[in-house]
XYZ file of N, CA and C in Angstrom:
738
model
N 60.002 -126.405 83.205
C 58.776 -126.703 82.271
C 57.681 -126.630 82.716
N 56.532 -125.896 82.580
C 55.386 -126.353 83.136
C 54.549 -127.693 82.471
N 54.016 -128.302 83.644
C 53.412 -129.310 83.582
C 51.749 -128.921 83.440
N 51.193 -127.923 84.163
C 49.601 -127.688 83.909
C 49.587 -126.356 83.755
N 48.720 -125.378 83.025
C 48.496 -124.055 83.012
C 47.230 -123.976 82.860
N 46.774 -123.188 83.406
C 45.022 -122.580 83.593
C 45.406 -121.180 82.677
N 44.567 -120.874 82.020
C 44.541 -119.717 81.347
C 43.193 -119.027 81.504
N 42.770 -118.283 82.288
C 41.209 -117.760 82.546
C 40.375 -118.862 82.119
N 40.281 -119.591 83.101
C 39.556 -120.562 82.811
C 37.974 -120.576 83.605
N 36.972 -120.846 82.812
C 35.623 -121.071 83.370
C 35.023 -122.093 83.276
N 34.697 -122.545 84.127
C 33.570 -123.734 84.400
C 32.196 -123.799 84.870
N 31.405 -123.927 84.268
C 29.818 -123.816 84.725
C 29.135 -125.253 84.723
N 28.243 -125.270 85.588
C 27.218 -126.446 85.622
C 25.953 -125.776 85.560
N 25.146 -125.822 84.284
C 23.817 -125.328 84.073
C 24.441 -123.537 84.278
N 23.685 -123.239 85.074
C 23.872 -121.478 85.813
C 24.736 -121.306 86.727
N 25.297 -122.615 87.274
C 26.134 -122.425 88.300
C 27.425 -122.048 87.990
N 28.123 -121.052 88.308
C 29.365 -120.659 88.166
C 30.333 -121.380 88.856
N 31.055 -122.648 88.772
C 31.975 -123.513 89.849
C 33.322 -123.124 89.761
N 33.834 -122.435 88.561
C 35.206 -122.156 88.628
C 35.242 -120.672 87.906
N 35.989 -119.399 88.330
C 36.269 -118.066 87.962
C 37.166 -118.040 87.557
N 37.841 -117.505 86.202
C 38.640 -117.120 85.822
C 40.199 -117.559 86.544
N 40.266 -118.805 86.415
C 41.315 -119.662 86.964
C 42.648 -119.677 86.132
N 43.600 -118.818 86.660
C 45.056 -118.629 86.149
C 46.073 -119.095 87.018
N 46.744 -120.351 86.657
C 47.521 -121.275 87.557
C 48.522 -122.271 86.578
N 49.536 -122.042 87.427
C 50.806 -122.899 86.256
C 51.474 -123.962 87.848
N 51.728 -125.231 87.145
C 52.257 -125.843 88.046
C 53.255 -126.442 87.417
N 54.507 -126.443 87.848
C 55.695 -126.645 87.104
C 55.739 -128.497 87.465
N 56.907 -128.587 86.599
C 57.389 -130.354 86.660
C 58.104 -130.353 87.845
N 57.536 -131.313 88.622
C 58.229 -132.192 89.667
C 57.537 -131.007 91.126
N 56.847 -130.072 90.848
C 56.042 -129.436 92.192
C 55.359 -130.354 92.641
N 55.035 -130.186 93.907
C 53.920 -130.662 94.807
C 53.257 -129.289 95.248
N 51.761 -129.444 94.749
C 50.944 -128.340 95.191
C 49.979 -129.007 95.983
N 49.521 -128.480 96.842
C 48.701 -128.664 97.953
C 47.316 -127.811 97.614
N 46.108 -128.413 97.082
C 45.000 -127.504 97.174
C 43.890 -127.655 98.241
N 43.575 -126.517 98.848
C 42.679 -126.633 100.224
C 41.908 -125.555 100.164
N 40.853 -125.779 100.729
C 39.699 -124.626 100.935
C 38.368 -125.487 101.343
N 37.482 -124.602 101.971
C 36.392 -125.241 102.589
C 35.391 -125.679 101.464
N 34.793 -126.979 101.590
C 33.862 -127.592 101.038
C 32.655 -126.707 99.838
N 33.005 -127.419 98.559
C 32.037 -126.780 97.646
C 33.098 -125.564 97.142
N 34.050 -125.451 97.303
C 35.024 -124.174 96.909
C 35.358 -124.646 95.530
N 35.380 -125.847 94.811
C 35.759 -125.655 93.440
C 37.054 -126.737 93.152
N 37.396 -127.189 94.337
C 38.542 -127.789 94.374
C 38.357 -128.893 93.493
N 37.944 -129.863 93.919
C 37.688 -131.442 93.100
C 37.630 -131.035 91.507
N 36.523 -129.619 91.351
C 35.875 -129.884 89.818
C 37.443 -129.266 89.192
N 38.155 -128.243 89.915
C 39.407 -127.784 89.003
C 40.332 -129.254 88.808
N 40.480 -130.223 89.767
C 41.581 -131.267 89.468
C 40.622 -131.952 88.510
N 39.749 -132.142 88.482
C 39.065 -133.037 87.395
C 39.189 -132.457 86.197
N 39.158 -130.995 85.809
C 39.297 -130.301 84.440
C 40.804 -131.325 84.115
N 41.459 -131.627 84.795
C 42.955 -131.604 84.462
C 43.267 -132.966 83.502
N 42.413 -133.870 83.687
C 42.689 -135.074 83.049
C 41.055 -135.306 82.085
N 40.659 -134.418 81.968
C 39.366 -134.538 80.875
C 38.136 -134.929 81.787
N 37.987 -135.357 83.331
C 36.864 -135.557 83.636
C 36.082 -134.637 83.708
N 36.353 -133.104 84.130
C 35.150 -132.029 83.477
C 35.782 -131.430 82.408
N 34.773 -131.061 81.957
C 35.092 -129.886 80.413
C 35.140 -128.377 81.038
N 35.709 -127.500 80.286
C 35.936 -126.235 80.685
C 34.819 -125.337 79.451
N 34.559 -124.402 80.021
C 33.492 -123.533 78.768
C 34.326 -122.318 78.274
N 35.297 -122.058 78.772
C 36.065 -121.099 78.647
C 37.284 -121.031 79.202
N 38.282 -120.430 78.483
C 39.724 -120.277 78.809
C 40.765 -121.230 77.903
N 41.891 -121.585 78.569
C 42.681 -122.508 78.050
C 43.257 -123.172 79.030
N 43.475 -124.663 78.726
C 43.983 -125.334 79.880
C 44.941 -126.448 79.207
N 46.088 -126.250 79.589
C 47.311 -126.737 78.944
C 48.226 -128.053 79.682
N 48.103 -129.205 79.387
C 48.489 -130.522 80.166
C 49.238 -130.995 79.433
N 50.704 -130.811 79.988
C 52.150 -131.277 79.211
C 52.158 -131.189 78.034
N 51.575 -130.008 77.851
C 52.423 -129.164 76.725
C 50.774 -129.599 75.484
N 49.990 -130.163 75.936
C 48.584 -130.393 75.032
C 47.491 -129.557 75.488
N 46.626 -128.846 74.513
C 45.703 -127.864 74.795
C 44.204 -128.659 74.914
N 43.854 -128.538 76.218
C 42.864 -129.849 76.158
C 41.058 -129.186 75.512
N 41.465 -127.892 75.324
C 40.144 -127.399 74.756
C 40.022 -127.451 73.357
N 41.418 -127.506 72.528
C 41.610 -128.275 71.005
C 40.808 -129.589 71.103
N 39.771 -129.717 69.783
C 39.301 -131.140 69.692
C 40.095 -132.280 69.624
N 41.378 -131.827 68.547
C 42.478 -132.873 68.212
C 43.409 -133.452 68.962
N 43.128 -132.927 70.415
C 43.489 -133.672 71.409
C 43.252 -134.650 71.995
N 44.129 -135.781 72.038
C 43.909 -137.137 72.614
C 43.977 -137.526 73.702
N 42.730 -137.077 74.308
C 42.764 -137.377 76.043
C 43.390 -138.819 76.244
N 43.228 -139.933 75.795
C 43.723 -140.995 76.463
C 45.224 -140.790 76.639
N 45.731 -140.056 75.385
C 46.997 -139.803 75.684
C 47.676 -138.716 76.825
N 46.936 -137.731 76.969
C 46.932 -137.032 78.711
C 46.512 -138.177 79.576
N 45.763 -138.930 79.584
C 45.384 -139.544 80.721
C 46.738 -141.078 80.971
N 47.507 -141.082 79.866
C 48.481 -141.999 79.932
C 49.674 -141.597 80.898
N 49.700 -140.074 80.553
C 50.575 -139.127 81.483
C 50.179 -138.465 82.871
N 48.880 -138.492 83.180
C 48.432 -137.797 84.238
C 47.420 -138.965 84.819
N 47.813 -139.547 86.200
C 47.311 -140.510 86.960
C 46.563 -140.025 87.586
N 45.315 -140.392 88.191
C 44.340 -139.756 89.043
C 43.949 -140.739 90.340
N 43.917 -140.677 91.455
C 43.553 -141.242 92.626
C 42.560 -140.772 93.112
N 41.319 -141.504 93.461
C 40.202 -140.871 94.011
C 39.897 -140.883 95.446
N 38.749 -140.370 95.875
C 38.309 -140.256 97.288
C 38.115 -141.801 97.610
N 37.209 -142.511 96.790
C 36.743 -143.643 96.639
C 37.932 -144.756 95.621
N 38.250 -145.735 95.935
C 39.263 -146.068 95.324
C 39.040 -146.999 94.055
N 37.900 -147.276 93.546
C 37.318 -148.093 92.070
C 38.356 -149.015 91.869
N 38.564 -149.798 92.440
C 39.469 -151.203 91.936
C 38.434 -151.741 91.200
N 38.558 -152.893 90.664
C 37.901 -153.829 90.411
C 38.255 -155.147 91.136
N 36.687 -155.666 91.490
C 36.013 -156.041 92.948
C 36.649 -157.325 92.603
N 36.182 -157.887 90.878
C 36.606 -159.481 90.318
C 37.830 -159.740 90.131
N 38.923 -159.153 90.419
C 40.322 -159.118 89.832
C 41.184 -158.787 91.445
N 42.301 -159.795 91.163
C 43.176 -159.601 92.517
C 43.718 -158.344 92.529
N 44.469 -158.196 93.561
C 45.116 -156.846 93.684
C 46.415 -156.547 92.696
N 46.803 -157.774 92.532
C 48.161 -157.895 91.403
C 47.633 -157.740 90.175
N 46.101 -157.804 89.895
C 45.942 -157.922 88.438
C 45.454 -156.543 88.323
N 45.059 -156.056 89.241
C 44.447 -154.665 89.443
C 45.597 -153.540 89.024
N 46.634 -153.811 89.563
C 47.939 -153.025 89.031
C 48.145 -153.373 87.435
N 48.097 -154.516 87.194
C 49.036 -155.104 85.760
C 47.946 -154.826 84.611
N 46.555 -154.436 85.000
C 45.381 -154.488 83.479
C 45.850 -153.049 82.949
N 46.087 -151.828 83.414
C 46.147 -150.720 82.514
C 47.563 -151.001 81.602
N 48.752 -151.061 82.415
C 49.989 -151.162 81.479
C 50.066 -152.121 80.258
N 49.262 -153.531 80.762
C 49.004 -154.353 79.785
C 48.100 -153.814 78.623
N 46.879 -153.096 78.671
C 46.155 -153.015 77.931
C 46.622 -151.372 77.060
N 47.091 -150.576 78.061
C 47.369 -149.613 76.981
C 48.603 -149.404 76.920
N 49.522 -149.795 77.575
C 50.869 -149.520 77.233
C 51.576 -150.695 76.643
N 50.546 -151.833 76.863
C 51.137 -153.090 76.014
C 52.657 -153.542 76.422
N 52.765 -153.517 78.084
C 53.705 -153.399 78.294
C 53.857 -155.401 78.599
N 55.110 -156.141 78.544
C 55.314 -157.478 77.856
C 54.760 -157.825 79.382
N 54.475 -159.161 79.853
C 54.113 -159.724 80.777
C 54.772 -159.945 81.974
N 55.861 -160.325 81.753
C 57.014 -160.466 82.765
C 57.623 -159.315 83.434
N 57.507 -158.164 82.685
C 58.076 -156.836 82.802
C 57.091 -156.305 83.677
N 55.576 -156.511 83.492
C 54.288 -155.883 84.068
C 54.422 -156.388 85.282
N 54.262 -157.859 85.369
C 54.115 -158.369 86.724
C 55.710 -157.869 87.546
N 56.878 -157.791 87.433
C 57.695 -157.456 88.071
C 57.591 -155.700 88.492
N 57.404 -155.061 87.735
C 56.945 -153.528 87.878
C 55.777 -153.301 89.122
N 54.609 -154.317 88.815
C 53.454 -154.382 89.952
C 54.136 -154.973 90.876
N 54.728 -155.845 91.207
C 55.482 -156.395 92.438
C 56.014 -155.280 93.047
N 57.286 -154.571 92.231
C 57.920 -153.451 93.170
C 57.273 -152.632 93.731
N 55.994 -152.006 93.024
C 54.934 -151.088 93.696
C 54.165 -151.480 94.728
N 53.776 -152.609 94.901
C 53.397 -153.473 95.989
C 54.269 -153.423 97.337
N 55.625 -153.828 96.676
C 56.614 -153.703 98.180
C 56.953 -152.176 98.238
N 56.566 -151.482 97.387
C 56.715 -149.920 97.488
C 55.671 -149.187 98.917
N 54.519 -149.639 98.701
C 53.449 -149.239 99.245
C 53.141 -150.287 100.477
N 54.185 -151.084 100.750
C 54.179 -151.734 101.707
C 53.147 -152.980 101.778
N 52.582 -153.659 100.357
C 51.693 -154.742 100.579
C 51.629 -155.751 99.571
N 53.253 -156.124 99.887
C 53.584 -157.411 98.766
C 52.885 -158.563 99.122
N 52.657 -158.645 100.351
C 51.997 -159.980 100.768
C 50.125 -159.758 100.306
N 49.998 -159.237 99.556
C 48.620 -159.087 99.360
C 48.127 -158.994 98.185
N 49.347 -159.742 97.355
C 48.885 -159.675 95.898
C 48.249 -160.601 95.382
N 47.645 -161.527 96.143
C 46.366 -162.254 95.680
C 45.067 -162.268 96.182
N 45.186 -161.580 96.686
C 43.627 -161.064 97.625
C 42.745 -159.935 96.982
N 41.574 -160.516 96.855
C 40.689 -159.379 96.197
C 40.493 -158.176 96.907
N 40.045 -156.975 96.477
C 39.840 -155.833 97.343
C 38.982 -155.981 98.271
N 38.036 -156.220 98.249
C 37.216 -156.712 99.568
C 37.675 -157.524 100.833
N 38.854 -157.924 100.438
C 39.697 -158.647 101.764
C 40.675 -157.347 102.366
N 40.814 -156.131 101.895
C 41.426 -155.394 102.542
C 40.859 -154.311 103.040
N 41.671 -153.628 104.175
C 41.149 -152.480 104.432
C 40.770 -151.040 103.516
N 40.089 -150.338 103.844
C 39.937 -149.041 103.224
C 41.650 -148.191 102.850
N 42.245 -148.486 103.799
C 43.563 -147.653 103.571
C 44.459 -148.664 102.715
N 44.458 -150.031 102.920
C 44.993 -150.925 102.033
C 44.354 -150.483 100.630
N 42.988 -150.375 100.251
C 42.728 -150.196 98.976
C 43.443 -149.031 98.545
N 43.284 -147.978 99.220
C 43.788 -146.666 98.560
C 45.313 -146.631 98.307
N 46.269 -147.760 98.875
C 47.554 -147.667 98.717
C 47.560 -148.521 97.575
N 46.737 -149.656 97.204
C 46.797 -149.727 95.987
C 46.210 -149.005 94.864
N 45.374 -148.200 95.104
C 45.171 -147.501 93.928
C 46.071 -146.502 93.849
N 46.938 -146.027 94.719
C 48.250 -145.564 94.160
C 48.941 -145.757 93.428
N 49.440 -147.373 93.952
C 50.320 -148.204 92.917
C 49.659 -148.571 91.647
N 48.391 -148.701 91.438
C 47.606 -148.881 90.288
C 47.941 -147.465 89.587
N 47.997 -146.216 89.984
C 48.584 -145.107 89.159
C 49.696 -145.196 88.857
N 50.661 -145.555 89.746
C 52.185 -145.164 89.630
C 52.839 -146.431 88.530
N 51.878 -147.306 88.110
C 52.338 -148.789 87.348
C 52.113 -148.016 85.894
N 51.503 -146.876 85.632
C 51.566 -145.972 84.162
C 52.709 -145.431 83.973
N 53.415 -145.196 85.054
C 54.673 -143.880 84.947
C 54.080 -142.733 84.380
N 53.634 -142.343 85.629
C 52.613 -140.929 84.725
C 53.758 -140.002 85.076
N 53.763 -138.646 84.434
C 54.490 -137.908 84.738
C 54.140 -136.498 86.035
N 52.565 -136.821 85.993
C 51.821 -136.112 87.055
C 50.763 -136.896 87.848
N 50.563 -136.878 88.778
C 49.603 -137.673 89.791
C 48.644 -136.786 90.423
N 47.295 -136.967 90.169
C 46.211 -135.793 90.842
C 45.581 -136.667 92.029
N 45.529 -136.037 93.315
C 45.041 -136.892 94.439
C 43.811 -135.966 94.732
N 42.594 -136.640 94.406
C 41.519 -135.772 95.073
C 40.852 -136.283 96.099
N 41.422 -135.418 97.507
C 40.627 -136.178 98.895
C 40.916 -137.437 99.004
N 42.010 -137.853 99.201
C 42.622 -139.445 99.095
C 42.417 -140.088 100.408
N 42.247 -139.253 101.088
C 41.996 -139.670 102.841
C 40.839 -139.478 103.405
N 39.999 -138.668 102.815
C 38.774 -138.531 103.271
C 37.962 -139.569 103.792
N 37.749 -140.558 103.102
C 36.665 -141.817 103.498
C 37.451 -142.845 104.003
N 38.938 -142.693 104.789
C 39.261 -143.625 105.685
C 39.035 -143.368 106.905
N 39.127 -144.416 107.743
C 39.047 -144.402 109.185
C 40.487 -143.641 109.734
N 40.332 -142.748 110.573
C 41.469 -142.047 111.177
C 42.990 -142.699 111.277
N 42.790 -144.089 111.946
C 43.982 -144.996 111.864
C 44.762 -145.053 110.405
N 43.886 -145.431 109.659
C 44.588 -145.648 108.321
C 44.987 -144.560 107.546
N 44.845 -143.267 107.848
C 45.211 -142.025 107.156
C 46.701 -142.189 106.694
N 47.581 -142.383 108.325
C 48.950 -141.993 108.289
C 49.752 -142.838 106.703
N 49.105 -144.123 106.808
C 49.655 -145.165 106.092
C 49.697 -144.495 104.428
N 48.428 -144.132 103.926
C 48.274 -143.589 102.769
C 49.404 -142.488 102.516
N 49.086 -141.361 103.877
C 49.831 -140.113 103.448
C 51.677 -140.341 103.596
N 51.816 -141.690 103.988
C 53.598 -141.596 103.883
C 53.717 -142.295 102.767
N 52.758 -143.325 102.161
C 53.218 -143.459 100.786
C 53.065 -142.213 99.614
N 52.431 -141.213 100.082
C 52.010 -139.921 99.322
C 53.598 -139.273 99.184
N 54.086 -139.271 100.881
C 55.184 -138.172 100.958
C 56.273 -139.195 100.196
N 56.762 -140.160 100.623
C 57.583 -141.006 99.651
C 57.649 -140.715 98.249
N 56.402 -140.779 97.738
C 56.827 -140.368 96.172
C 56.654 -138.806 96.151
N 56.386 -137.876 96.935
C 56.850 -136.367 96.625
C 58.364 -136.368 97.081
N 59.031 -136.930 97.719
C 60.592 -137.051 98.407
C 61.124 -137.475 96.924
N 61.054 -138.935 96.812
C 61.591 -139.655 96.131
C 61.732 -139.430 94.585
N 60.921 -138.935 93.763
C 60.425 -138.973 92.730
C 60.464 -137.496 92.418
N 60.545 -137.296 90.955
C 60.618 -136.366 90.161
C 58.970 -135.716 89.556
N 57.607 -136.166 90.149
C 56.563 -136.358 89.782
C 56.006 -135.239 90.330
N 55.003 -134.529 89.181
C 54.098 -133.636 89.687
C 53.100 -133.817 90.294
N 52.926 -133.652 91.861
C 51.706 -133.920 92.127
C 50.542 -132.432 92.602
N 49.632 -132.718 92.408
C 48.458 -131.945 92.908
C 47.753 -132.692 93.808
N 47.456 -131.807 94.812
C 46.651 -133.089 95.736
C 45.483 -132.108 96.601
N 44.421 -132.208 96.396
C 43.408 -131.690 97.396
C 43.040 -132.667 98.359
N 43.398 -131.911 99.706
C 43.507 -132.327 101.250
C 43.103 -131.749 101.878
N 42.335 -131.985 103.324
C 42.524 -131.136 104.453
C 43.441 -131.703 105.538
N 44.185 -132.331 105.054
C 45.594 -132.821 105.849
C 46.491 -131.991 105.716
N 46.311 -130.970 106.840
C 47.399 -129.851 107.090
C 48.596 -130.185 107.139
N 49.079 -131.280 108.164
C 49.986 -131.958 108.357
C 51.031 -132.439 106.820
N 50.277 -132.648 105.988
C 50.805 -133.492 105.014
C 51.333 -132.066 104.171
N 50.252 -131.063 104.105
C 51.024 -129.674 103.357
C 52.275 -129.286 103.650
N 52.041 -129.154 105.383
C 53.098 -128.234 106.012
C 54.381 -128.796 105.508
N 54.766 -130.421 105.408
C 55.662 -130.998 105.337
C 55.749 -131.420 104.132
N 55.304 -131.100 102.946
C 55.812 -132.057 101.452
C 55.292 -130.769 100.761
N 54.498 -129.852 100.679
C 54.191 -129.179 99.650
C 55.207 -128.369 99.168
N 55.471 -127.794 97.866
C 56.009 -126.500 97.962
C 55.112 -125.372 97.509
N 54.127 -125.246 97.355
C 53.060 -124.240 97.344
C 51.860 -124.871 98.262
N 50.869 -124.264 98.546
C 49.526 -124.388 98.938
C 48.740 -123.175 98.208
N 47.494 -123.876 97.540
C 46.562 -122.518 96.907
C 45.295 -122.729 97.851
N 44.968 -122.026 98.149
C 43.441 -121.778 98.833
C 42.558 -121.235 97.909
N 41.079 -122.016 97.927
C 40.130 -121.507 97.006
C 38.931 -121.757 97.642
N 38.210 -120.835 97.406
C 36.708 -120.471 97.957
C 35.944 -119.861 96.708
N 34.722 -120.679 96.870
C 33.416 -120.067 96.073
C 33.964 -119.986 94.624
N 35.040 -121.155 94.108
C 35.033 -121.318 92.962
C 36.232 -120.114 92.467
N 36.936 -119.511 93.167
C 37.940 -118.538 93.030
C 39.262 -119.208 93.594
N 40.225 -118.822 93.084
C 41.703 -118.913 93.739
C 41.953 -117.467 94.173
N 42.136 -117.897 95.758
C 42.263 -116.906 96.486
C 43.656 -116.206 97.194
N 44.409 -117.393 97.296
C 45.987 -117.367 97.633
C 46.549 -118.567 97.106
N 47.755 -118.213 96.654
C 48.712 -119.023 96.048
C 50.152 -118.892 96.488
N 50.629 -119.361 97.375
C 51.564 -119.035 98.508
C 52.543 -120.461 98.539
N 53.779 -119.824 99.050
C 54.927 -121.228 99.576
C 54.188 -121.615 101.079
N 54.708 -122.978 101.178
C 53.785 -123.285 102.739
C 54.273 -122.848 103.769
N 55.846 -122.221 103.942
C 56.521 -121.373 104.682
C 55.554 -120.449 105.291
N 55.071 -119.022 103.951
C 54.383 -118.161 104.297
C 53.002 -118.187 104.615
N 52.709 -119.657 103.998
C 50.867 -119.927 104.076
C 50.863 -120.157 105.587
N 51.454 -121.236 105.995
C 51.263 -121.309 107.576
C 52.040 -120.478 108.690
N 53.429 -120.218 108.070
C 53.940 -119.867 109.469
C 53.735 -118.253 109.027
N 53.058 -117.778 108.014
C 53.112 -115.671 108.156
C 51.505 -115.967 107.833
N 50.955 -114.746 107.175
C 49.858 -114.269 107.369
C 49.655 -114.632 105.870
N 48.604 -115.291 105.391
C 48.012 -115.083 103.993
C 47.456 -113.817 104.009
N 47.642 -113.446 102.597
C 47.015 -111.826 102.255
C 45.378 -111.884 102.393
N 44.852 -113.096 101.762
C 43.464 -112.921 101.747
C 42.702 -113.358 103.121
N 41.828 -112.408 103.294
C 41.076 -112.164 104.705
C 40.358 -113.454 104.973
N 39.686 -114.461 103.729
C 39.129 -115.554 104.018
C 40.201 -116.944 104.095
N 41.395 -116.756 103.361
C 42.140 -117.642 103.972
C 42.700 -117.560 105.154
N 42.944 -116.248 105.871
C 43.353 -116.520 107.026
C 42.361 -116.718 108.342
N 40.955 -116.649 107.872
C 39.628 -117.171 108.450
C 40.064 -118.625 108.730
N 40.082 -119.116 107.709
C 39.587 -120.694 107.035
C 41.129 -121.082 108.055
N 42.540 -120.510 107.894
C 43.881 -121.440 108.595
C 43.246 -121.341 110.210
N 43.093 -120.048 110.328
C 42.510 -119.702 111.975
C 41.976 -121.104 112.659
N 40.767 -121.444 111.899
C 39.998 -122.361 112.489
C 40.336 -123.743 112.432
N 41.307 -123.940 111.077
C 41.924 -125.639 111.409
C 43.265 -125.407 112.511
N 43.827 -124.413 112.505
C 44.475 -124.050 113.683
C 44.080 -124.694 114.946
N 43.087 -123.927 115.008
C 41.901 -123.998 116.380
C 41.788 -125.084 116.545
N 41.437 -125.871 115.709
C 40.477 -127.389 115.807
C 41.526 -128.599 115.587
């Protein structure tokens, strides 16, 4: 079953054409990595999936719901589609535990005892159970990003979107975040779409690699063919050569 479907999607910011005729299907349970140069439209594409950006033309179907239909309940979409941003967006005045418990309490009406147990289990999963009583400012950037992932997982989403989750982190903190993401991809049937520059993660975890440039999808391939073979698109080959060289 398809989790996400783009059909001839167009996105503009005023006169700027951000997404050109996007056709893309992501199946339930797939891990798809989205790569490309800065300004290629990767973040715009991923933000349309949970309605943070609207589209001007085409059809975007998420979990069976047409986002262009005015009757579609975006809150229902966002219950099932979590998002982890480049910056962590944690509530500064709430403890780590409260940050994770807040949305399930308000949106899912999850009973408090169960909610706390789920939150503590997730803290254990991301290796931060001993930080539950701290405030976000007391944690490193890498720890805060792992908390942001746990917070998204607390809603039990069907799909999880990652918008460059490690790009704001110091190099020594990146591996801990990537390892949590690898565990999710390996141990769950969750659909994952990841915008990243981390090619090692893409090689290890992705089912597919999508290459974008100038608002176009230029390559959609298996990781094996993309990294070990030759991408069909010349722009993708140039990008890959630079990544490997550096």
